[in-house]
Short mmCIF file of C-alpha atoms and ligand atoms in Angstrom, two decimals:
data_model
loop_
_atom_site.label_atom_id
_atom_site.label_comp_id
_atom_site.label_asym_id
_atom_site.label_seq_id
_atom_site.Cartn_x
_atom_site.Cartn_y
_atom_site.Cartn_z
CA MET A 4 6.05 18.35 14.78
CA SER A 5 8.61 15.79 15.66
CA ASP A 6 6.66 14.31 18.11
CA LEU A 7 4.28 13.70 15.26
CA ARG A 8 7.29 12.47 13.11
CA GLU A 9 8.14 9.88 15.95
CA LEU A 10 4.60 9.03 16.25
CA TYR A 11 4.78 8.03 12.42
CA GLN A 12 8.00 6.36 12.42
CA SER A 13 7.09 4.12 15.38
CA VAL A 14 3.92 3.35 13.39
CA ILE A 15 5.75 2.49 10.37
CA LEU A 16 8.36 0.29 12.79
CA ASP A 17 5.78 -1.60 14.05
CA HIS A 18 4.26 -2.91 10.88
CA SER A 19 7.35 -3.49 9.51
CA LYS A 20 8.24 -5.95 12.19
CA GLU A 21 5.07 -6.99 12.47
CA PRO A 22 2.93 -7.17 8.99
CA ARG A 23 -0.95 -7.07 9.15
CA ASN A 24 -2.62 -9.60 6.99
CA PHE A 25 0.72 -11.33 5.65
CA GLY A 26 -0.04 -14.63 4.00
CA ARG A 27 -2.64 -15.64 1.38
CA PRO A 28 -6.52 -15.47 1.87
CA GLU A 29 -8.17 -18.53 1.52
CA ALA A 30 -10.11 -17.51 -1.81
CA VAL A 31 -8.33 -15.32 -4.11
CA SER A 32 -10.08 -13.68 -7.03
CA HIS A 33 -6.89 -11.07 -7.84
CA HIS A 34 -3.34 -11.56 -7.88
CA SER A 35 -0.36 -9.52 -8.60
CA ARG A 36 3.50 -9.30 -7.93
CA GLY A 37 5.41 -5.75 -7.74
CA ASP A 38 9.25 -5.61 -8.02
CA ASN A 39 11.29 -2.43 -6.86
CA PRO A 40 14.79 -3.44 -7.81
CA LEU A 41 16.20 -0.09 -6.80
CA CYS A 42 15.50 -1.05 -3.12
CA GLY A 43 15.36 -4.90 -3.37
CA ASP A 44 11.58 -5.00 -2.54
CA LYS A 45 9.38 -7.65 -3.67
CA VAL A 46 5.63 -7.67 -2.72
CA GLU A 47 2.84 -10.33 -3.81
CA ILE A 48 -0.62 -8.92 -3.07
CA PHE A 49 -3.73 -11.34 -3.07
CA LEU A 50 -7.03 -9.94 -3.13
CA ASP A 51 -10.68 -11.72 -2.80
CA VAL A 52 -13.26 -9.06 -4.48
CA VAL A 53 -16.61 -9.81 -4.59
CA ASP A 54 -19.42 -7.78 -5.72
CA GLY A 55 -17.19 -4.88 -6.20
CA THR A 56 -15.93 -5.19 -2.51
CA VAL A 57 -12.77 -6.22 -1.25
CA ARG A 58 -13.93 -8.90 1.03
CA ASP A 59 -10.42 -9.89 1.67
CA ILE A 60 -6.60 -8.94 0.91
CA ALA A 61 -3.02 -10.35 2.31
CA PHE A 62 0.48 -9.96 1.01
CA GLU A 63 3.60 -11.57 0.96
CA GLY A 64 7.24 -10.68 0.23
CA THR A 65 10.55 -9.07 1.46
CA GLY A 66 11.66 -5.67 1.74
CA CYS A 67 12.64 -2.72 3.64
CA ALA A 68 11.09 -1.07 6.51
CA ILE A 69 8.88 1.21 4.21
CA SER A 70 7.83 -1.25 1.81
CA THR A 71 6.69 -3.68 4.03
CA ALA A 72 4.79 -1.26 6.46
CA SER A 73 3.35 0.42 3.69
CA ALA A 74 1.94 -3.16 2.28
CA SER A 75 0.47 -3.66 6.06
CA ILE A 76 -1.17 -0.38 6.34
CA MET A 77 -2.69 -0.67 2.76
CA THR A 78 -4.08 -4.23 3.62
CA GLN A 79 -6.04 -2.31 6.42
CA ALA A 80 -6.90 0.34 4.60
CA VAL A 81 -8.95 -0.90 1.63
CA LYS A 82 -10.11 -4.31 3.31
CA GLY A 83 -13.74 -4.16 3.31
CA LYS A 84 -13.71 -0.87 0.72
CA SER A 85 -15.49 -0.64 -2.57
CA LEU A 86 -13.20 -0.75 -5.75
CA GLU A 87 -14.21 3.04 -5.95
CA GLU A 88 -13.34 3.71 -2.46
CA VAL A 89 -9.83 1.79 -3.22
CA ARG A 90 -9.42 4.04 -6.23
CA ARG A 91 -9.67 6.99 -4.11
CA LEU A 92 -7.53 5.82 -1.59
CA PHE A 93 -4.69 4.89 -3.99
CA GLU A 94 -4.63 8.41 -5.95
CA GLY A 95 -4.58 10.09 -2.27
CA PHE A 96 -1.91 7.95 -1.10
CA HIS A 97 -0.14 8.66 -4.27
CA GLU A 98 -0.43 12.27 -4.00
CA LEU A 99 0.31 12.30 -0.05
CA VAL A 100 3.69 10.51 -0.84
CA THR A 101 4.91 12.33 -4.25
CA GLY A 102 3.17 15.70 -4.04
CA ASP A 103 1.77 18.53 -2.05
CA PRO A 104 -1.17 16.83 0.31
CA SER A 105 -3.06 20.25 0.25
CA VAL A 106 -3.84 19.56 -3.80
CA THR A 107 -5.16 16.26 -3.09
CA ALA A 108 -8.86 15.50 -3.79
CA VAL A 109 -8.98 13.07 -1.05
CA ALA A 110 -9.52 14.72 2.35
CA PRO A 111 -6.60 14.31 4.67
CA GLY A 112 -8.82 12.51 7.46
CA GLU A 113 -9.99 10.21 4.71
CA LEU A 114 -6.26 8.73 4.60
CA GLY A 115 -6.51 7.64 8.10
CA LYS A 116 -3.39 5.55 9.23
CA LEU A 117 -1.94 5.98 5.76
CA ALA A 118 -1.07 9.64 6.87
CA VAL A 119 2.29 8.30 8.65
CA PHE A 120 3.81 8.26 5.00
CA SER A 121 3.44 11.80 4.43
CA GLY A 122 7.28 12.34 5.54
CA VAL A 123 8.31 9.87 2.80
CA ARG A 124 8.14 12.73 -0.08
CA GLU A 125 11.32 14.02 1.31
CA TYR A 126 13.09 10.85 0.45
CA PRO A 127 12.20 10.22 -2.99
CA VAL A 128 14.40 7.23 -3.18
CA ARG A 129 11.81 5.69 -0.52
CA VAL A 130 8.55 6.75 -2.59
CA LYS A 131 8.79 3.46 -4.69
CA CYS A 132 9.58 1.69 -1.64
CA ALA A 133 5.99 3.07 -0.13
CA THR A 134 3.85 3.03 -3.27
CA LEU A 135 4.88 -0.57 -4.68
CA ALA A 136 2.32 -2.53 -2.79
CA TRP A 137 -0.24 0.34 -4.30
CA HIS A 138 0.71 -0.28 -7.84
CA THR A 139 0.83 -3.94 -7.27
CA LEU A 140 -2.88 -3.72 -5.73
CA ASN A 141 -3.75 -1.79 -8.95
CA ALA A 142 -2.20 -4.12 -10.97
CA ALA A 143 -4.01 -7.03 -9.69
CA LEU A 144 -7.67 -5.29 -9.86
CA GLN A 145 -6.88 -4.38 -13.56
CA ALA A 146 -4.97 -7.55 -15.04
CA GLN A 147 -7.83 -9.93 -13.95
CA PRO A 148 -8.04 -12.82 -14.02
CA GLU A 149 -4.14 -13.52 -15.14
CA GLU A 150 -1.72 -12.65 -12.82
CA ALA A 151 -0.05 -9.31 -13.70
CA VAL A 152 3.20 -8.21 -12.45
CA VAL A 153 4.71 -4.87 -12.47
CA SER A 154 8.13 -3.10 -11.73
CA THR A 155 8.42 0.71 -10.58
CA GLU A 156 11.50 0.88 -12.54
ZN1 ZN B 18 12.48 -0.32 0.06
#
Protein backbone atom coordinates (compact mmCIF):
# COMPACT_ATOMS: atom_id res chain seq x y z
CA MET A 1 0.00 0.00 0.00
CA SER A 2 2.76 2.46 0.86
CA ASP A 3 4.55 1.46 -2.35
CA LEU A 4 1.41 2.34 -4.27
CA ARG A 5 1.19 5.65 -2.46
CA GLU A 6 4.81 6.41 -3.34
CA LEU A 7 4.16 5.54 -6.96
CA TYR A 8 1.12 7.83 -7.01
CA GLN A 9 3.10 10.65 -5.43
CA SER A 10 5.92 10.29 -7.91
CA VAL A 11 3.48 10.45 -10.85
CA ILE A 12 1.88 13.61 -9.41
CA LEU A 13 5.29 15.15 -8.82
CA ASP A 14 6.42 14.29 -12.33
CA HIS A 15 3.37 15.94 -13.92
CA SER A 16 3.57 19.00 -11.70
CA LYS A 17 7.20 19.57 -12.62
CA GLU A 18 6.78 18.77 -16.29
CA PRO A 19 3.15 19.40 -17.22
CA ARG A 20 1.98 17.72 -20.43
CA ASN A 21 -0.09 19.60 -23.01
CA PHE A 22 0.87 22.92 -21.47
CA GLY A 23 0.08 25.88 -23.73
CA ARG A 24 -2.60 26.51 -26.34
CA PRO A 25 -3.62 24.26 -29.20
CA GLU A 26 -3.57 25.79 -32.68
CA ALA A 27 -7.34 25.55 -33.01
CA VAL A 28 -9.62 26.30 -30.06
CA SER A 29 -13.36 25.68 -30.11
CA HIS A 30 -13.95 25.81 -26.35
CA HIS A 31 -12.18 27.74 -23.63
CA SER A 32 -12.70 28.39 -19.95
CA ARG A 33 -10.89 29.79 -16.94
CA GLY A 34 -11.02 28.32 -13.46
CA ASP A 35 -10.00 29.68 -10.12
CA ASN A 36 -9.55 28.03 -6.73
CA PRO A 37 -9.17 30.96 -4.32
CA LEU A 38 -8.67 28.64 -1.34
CA CYS A 39 -5.29 27.58 -2.65
CA GLY A 40 -4.56 30.22 -5.30
CA ASP A 41 -4.76 27.78 -8.21
CA LYS A 42 -5.64 29.24 -11.61
CA VAL A 43 -6.15 27.23 -14.77
CA GLU A 44 -7.25 27.88 -18.33
CA ILE A 45 -8.44 25.00 -20.47
CA PHE A 46 -8.43 25.12 -24.26
CA LEU A 47 -10.20 22.50 -26.35
CA ASP A 48 -10.55 21.75 -30.00
CA VAL A 49 -13.69 19.66 -30.32
CA VAL A 50 -14.48 18.23 -33.75
CA ASP A 51 -17.51 16.02 -34.45
CA GLY A 52 -18.10 15.37 -30.77
CA THR A 53 -14.51 14.30 -30.11
CA VAL A 54 -11.76 16.12 -28.25
CA ARG A 55 -9.22 16.45 -31.05
CA ASP A 56 -6.88 18.58 -28.98
CA ILE A 57 -6.69 19.94 -25.44
CA ALA A 58 -4.15 22.02 -23.57
CA PHE A 59 -3.97 24.17 -20.48
CA GLU A 60 -2.18 27.11 -18.96
CA GLY A 61 -2.10 28.32 -15.41
CA THR A 62 -0.33 28.40 -12.11
CA GLY A 63 -1.04 26.53 -8.93
CA CYS A 64 0.03 23.88 -6.48
CA ALA A 65 1.46 20.51 -7.48
CA ILE A 66 -1.91 18.77 -7.21
CA SER A 67 -3.77 21.24 -9.43
CA THR A 68 -1.05 21.31 -12.07
CA ALA A 69 -0.65 17.54 -12.12
CA SER A 70 -4.42 17.08 -12.27
CA ALA A 71 -4.73 19.38 -15.29
CA SER A 72 -1.78 17.68 -16.98
CA ILE A 73 -3.07 14.14 -16.45
CA MET A 74 -6.61 15.21 -17.36
CA THR A 75 -5.51 16.52 -20.74
CA GLN A 76 -3.84 13.19 -21.46
CA ALA A 77 -6.91 11.28 -20.30
CA VAL A 78 -9.48 13.14 -22.42
CA LYS A 79 -7.49 13.76 -25.60
CA GLY A 80 -9.04 11.79 -28.42
CA LYS A 81 -12.10 10.84 -26.35
CA SER A 82 -15.74 11.46 -27.27
CA LEU A 83 -17.66 13.98 -25.20
CA GLU A 84 -19.67 11.11 -23.73
CA GLU A 85 -16.47 9.37 -22.61
CA VAL A 86 -15.21 12.66 -21.17
CA ARG A 87 -18.42 13.03 -19.15
CA ARG A 88 -17.98 9.52 -17.74
CA LEU A 89 -14.35 10.19 -16.84
CA PHE A 90 -15.39 13.43 -15.12
CA GLU A 91 -18.00 11.56 -13.06
CA GLY A 92 -15.60 8.76 -12.25
CA PHE A 93 -12.84 11.16 -11.26
CA HIS A 94 -15.20 13.21 -9.14
CA GLU A 95 -16.31 10.13 -7.22
CA LEU A 96 -12.72 8.95 -6.90
CA VAL A 97 -11.56 12.12 -5.12
CA THR A 98 -14.71 12.88 -3.15
CA GLY A 99 -16.23 9.56 -2.18
CA ASP A 100 -16.09 5.83 -2.16
CA PRO A 101 -14.63 4.67 -5.49
CA SER A 102 -16.41 1.34 -5.12
CA VAL A 103 -19.75 3.04 -5.79
CA THR A 104 -18.65 4.75 -8.95
CA ALA A 105 -20.38 3.85 -12.19
CA VAL A 106 -17.00 3.89 -13.89
CA ALA A 107 -14.77 0.85 -13.47
CA PRO A 108 -11.43 1.70 -11.79
CA GLY A 109 -9.58 0.40 -14.84
CA GLU A 110 -11.26 3.01 -17.03
CA LEU A 111 -9.74 5.81 -15.00
CA GLY A 112 -6.20 4.69 -15.77
CA LYS A 113 -3.62 7.13 -14.53
CA LEU A 114 -6.30 9.30 -12.94
CA ALA A 115 -6.26 6.77 -10.09
CA VAL A 116 -3.14 8.47 -8.73
CA PHE A 117 -5.48 11.05 -7.19
CA SER A 118 -7.32 8.51 -5.07
CA GLY A 119 -5.35 9.62 -1.98
CA VAL A 120 -6.68 13.16 -2.33
CA ARG A 121 -9.98 12.36 -0.66
CA GLU A 122 -8.12 12.00 2.63
CA TYR A 123 -7.30 15.70 2.36
CA PRO A 124 -10.57 17.61 1.81
CA VAL A 125 -8.74 20.90 1.25
CA ARG A 126 -6.94 19.32 -1.70
CA VAL A 127 -10.07 18.02 -3.40
CA LYS A 128 -10.72 21.43 -4.98
CA CYS A 129 -7.15 21.53 -6.25
CA ALA A 130 -7.64 18.15 -7.94
CA THR A 131 -11.08 18.91 -9.40
CA LEU A 132 -10.44 22.49 -10.58
CA ALA A 133 -9.25 21.49 -14.04
CA TRP A 134 -12.21 19.13 -14.46
CA HIS A 135 -14.81 21.72 -13.44
CA THR A 136 -13.14 24.16 -15.80
CA LEU A 137 -13.22 21.60 -18.61
CA ASN A 138 -16.90 20.99 -17.93
CA ALA A 139 -17.66 24.71 -17.99
CA ALA A 140 -15.76 25.12 -21.25
CA LEU A 141 -17.78 22.37 -22.89
CA GLN A 142 -21.10 23.73 -21.65
CA ALA A 143 -20.47 27.41 -22.30
CA GLN A 144 -19.74 27.39 -25.99
CA PRO A 145 -19.00 29.50 -27.78
CA GLU A 146 -18.33 32.26 -25.25
CA GLU A 147 -15.74 31.97 -22.56
CA ALA A 148 -16.77 30.67 -19.19
CA VAL A 149 -15.30 31.57 -15.85
CA VAL A 150 -15.73 29.21 -12.95
CA SER A 151 -14.79 29.40 -9.33
CA THR A 152 -14.79 26.42 -7.02
CA GLU A 153 -15.69 28.65 -4.10
ZN1 LIG B 1 -4.07 23.83 -4.96
